[in-house]
XYZ file of C-alpha atoms in Angstrom:
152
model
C 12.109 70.471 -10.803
C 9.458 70.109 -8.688
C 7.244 68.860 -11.322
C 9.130 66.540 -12.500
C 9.419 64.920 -9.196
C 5.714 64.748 -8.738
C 5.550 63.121 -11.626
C 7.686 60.647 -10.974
C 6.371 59.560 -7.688
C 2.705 59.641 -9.359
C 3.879 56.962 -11.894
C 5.126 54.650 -8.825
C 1.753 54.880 -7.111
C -1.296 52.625 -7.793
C -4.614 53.892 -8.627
C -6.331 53.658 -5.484
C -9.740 52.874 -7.820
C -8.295 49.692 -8.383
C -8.124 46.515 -6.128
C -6.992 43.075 -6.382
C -9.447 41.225 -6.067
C -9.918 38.982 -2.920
C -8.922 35.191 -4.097
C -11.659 32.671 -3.403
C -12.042 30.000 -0.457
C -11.897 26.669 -1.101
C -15.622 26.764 -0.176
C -16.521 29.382 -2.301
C -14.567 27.362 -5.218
C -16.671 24.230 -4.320
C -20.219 25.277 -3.683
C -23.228 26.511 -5.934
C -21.774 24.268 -9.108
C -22.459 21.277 -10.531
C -19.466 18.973 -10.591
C -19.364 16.126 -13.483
C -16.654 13.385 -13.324
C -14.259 13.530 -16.257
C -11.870 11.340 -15.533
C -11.164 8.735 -12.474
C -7.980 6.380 -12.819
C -6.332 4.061 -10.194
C -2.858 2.921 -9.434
C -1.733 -0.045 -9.466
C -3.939 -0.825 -12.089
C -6.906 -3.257 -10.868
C -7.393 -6.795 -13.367
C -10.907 -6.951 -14.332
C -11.883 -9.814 -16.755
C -8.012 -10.582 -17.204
C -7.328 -7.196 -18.431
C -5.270 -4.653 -16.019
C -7.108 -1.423 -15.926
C -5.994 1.699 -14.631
C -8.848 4.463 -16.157
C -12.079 3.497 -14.324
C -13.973 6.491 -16.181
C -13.605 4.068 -19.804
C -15.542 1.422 -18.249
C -18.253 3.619 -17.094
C -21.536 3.453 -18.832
C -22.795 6.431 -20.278
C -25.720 6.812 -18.185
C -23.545 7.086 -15.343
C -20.984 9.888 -16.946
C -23.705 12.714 -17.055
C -24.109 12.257 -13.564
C -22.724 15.294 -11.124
C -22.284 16.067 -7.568
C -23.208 19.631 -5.731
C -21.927 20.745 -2.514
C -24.240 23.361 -0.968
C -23.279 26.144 1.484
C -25.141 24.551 4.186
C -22.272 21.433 4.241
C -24.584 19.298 2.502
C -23.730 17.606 -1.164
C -26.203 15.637 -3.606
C -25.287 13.339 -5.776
C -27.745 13.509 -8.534
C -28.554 11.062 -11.692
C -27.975 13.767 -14.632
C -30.219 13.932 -17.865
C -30.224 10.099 -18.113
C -30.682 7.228 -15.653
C -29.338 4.004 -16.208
C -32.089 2.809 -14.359
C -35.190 5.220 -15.042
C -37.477 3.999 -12.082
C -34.344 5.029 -10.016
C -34.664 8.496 -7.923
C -33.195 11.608 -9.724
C -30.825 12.103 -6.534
C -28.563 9.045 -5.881
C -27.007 10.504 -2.514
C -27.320 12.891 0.073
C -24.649 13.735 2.873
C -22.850 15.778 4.726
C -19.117 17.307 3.382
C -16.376 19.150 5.036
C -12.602 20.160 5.174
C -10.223 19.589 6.769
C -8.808 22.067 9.167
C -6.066 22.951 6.580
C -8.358 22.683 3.547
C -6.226 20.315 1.882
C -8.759 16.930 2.179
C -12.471 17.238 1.390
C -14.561 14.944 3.317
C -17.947 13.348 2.805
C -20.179 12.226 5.617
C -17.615 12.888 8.281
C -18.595 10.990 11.597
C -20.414 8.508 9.960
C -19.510 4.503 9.074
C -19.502 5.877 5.030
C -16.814 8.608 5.988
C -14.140 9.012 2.628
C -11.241 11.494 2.651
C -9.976 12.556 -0.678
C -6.672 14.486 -0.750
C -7.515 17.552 -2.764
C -5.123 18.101 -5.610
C -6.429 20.620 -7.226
C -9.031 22.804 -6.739
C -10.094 26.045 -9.189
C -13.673 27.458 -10.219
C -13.858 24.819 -12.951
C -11.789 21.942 -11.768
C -11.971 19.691 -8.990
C -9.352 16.991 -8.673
C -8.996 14.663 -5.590
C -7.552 11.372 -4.215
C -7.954 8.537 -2.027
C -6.391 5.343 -1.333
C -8.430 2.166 -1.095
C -7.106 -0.934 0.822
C -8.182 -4.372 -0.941
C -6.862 -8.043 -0.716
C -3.314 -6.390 0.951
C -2.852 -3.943 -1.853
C -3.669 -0.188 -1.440
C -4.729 1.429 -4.970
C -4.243 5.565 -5.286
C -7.861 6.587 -6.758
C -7.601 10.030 -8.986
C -11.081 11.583 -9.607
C -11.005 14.603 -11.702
C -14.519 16.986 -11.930
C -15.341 19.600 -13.965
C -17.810 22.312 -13.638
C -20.695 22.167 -15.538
C-alpha cells in the first residue's frame, strides 16, 4: 500500500528540473530588434485628392516601407532609412530620440519632455509584433492612427 501511495503523490508533483520560464518585459519585447511598419490606417478616413483614405501604409512609397525603427536599452530609438533611400544623398538614420513607458507600460513614448513628444497607446506588444495608437487633432476632427510593426 505504501507504494502505491508514493506513487501517486510522485505523479502530482512537478519535476523540479523544469521551470516556467520568466515572461518578458515590455522592454525586453521592444529593444535589440529592428521594427518595420506593416501596416498604419486611420479613422475617420482622411480625403486626399477627393478620395477618402483610411490605410496610410498603400500610399507609402516603397522607399519608405523598408524603413525600421530600433529602440535601444539605453532609452534611445533610431529611426533608420532601410536598404533604399528615397532620397540617396539623405543620411542612413532619419531620427534619433529618446523613448519611454509609461508608468503602467501600456503607452510607449518618444522624446518625452520635449516639444516633438507622441504617446501611442500600445495595443499589442509580442517578440515579433508591435502595434500602437494615437489620436491626431486636425481642422476639429480627431483621427485614431493604428501603426502595426513587425520584427525584422
Amino acid at each position: 500500500a505504501q507504494l502505491r501511495r508514493n506513487s501517486k503523490e510522485a505523479q502530482g508533483k512537478k519535476d523540479d528540473n523544469q521551470s516556467t520560464p520568466t515572461p518578458q518585459t515590455n522592454t525586453e519585447l521592444i529593444t535589440g530588434k529592428n521594427w518595420k511598419a506593416t501596416a498604419i490606417t486611420v479613422n475617420p478616413a482622411v480625403v486626399i485628392n477627393g478620395t477618402s483614405v483610411t490605410d496610410l501604409y498603400a500610399l507609402m512609397e516603397g522607399c519608405e516601407k523598408d524603413n525600421f525603427m530600433t529602440f535601444l536599452t539605453s532609452h534611445t530609438y533610431l529611426e533608420d532609412e532601410g536598404a533604399t533611400k528615397c532620397d540617396t544623398s539623405a543620411s542612413q538614420i532619419i531620427s534619433t530620440g529618446a523613448w519611454a513607458f509609461d508608468s503602467g507600460e501600456t503607452s510607449l513614448i518618444l522624446d518625452p519632455g520635449t516639444v516633438n513628444e507622441t504617446t501611442y497607446s500600445i495595443i499589442s506588444l509580442t517578440a515579433s509584433t508591435l502595434k500602437v495608437s494615437t489620436v491626431e487633432f486636425y481642422n476639429g476632427v480627431n483621427y485614431t492612427e493604428v501603426f502595426t510593426y513587425s520584427k525584422m
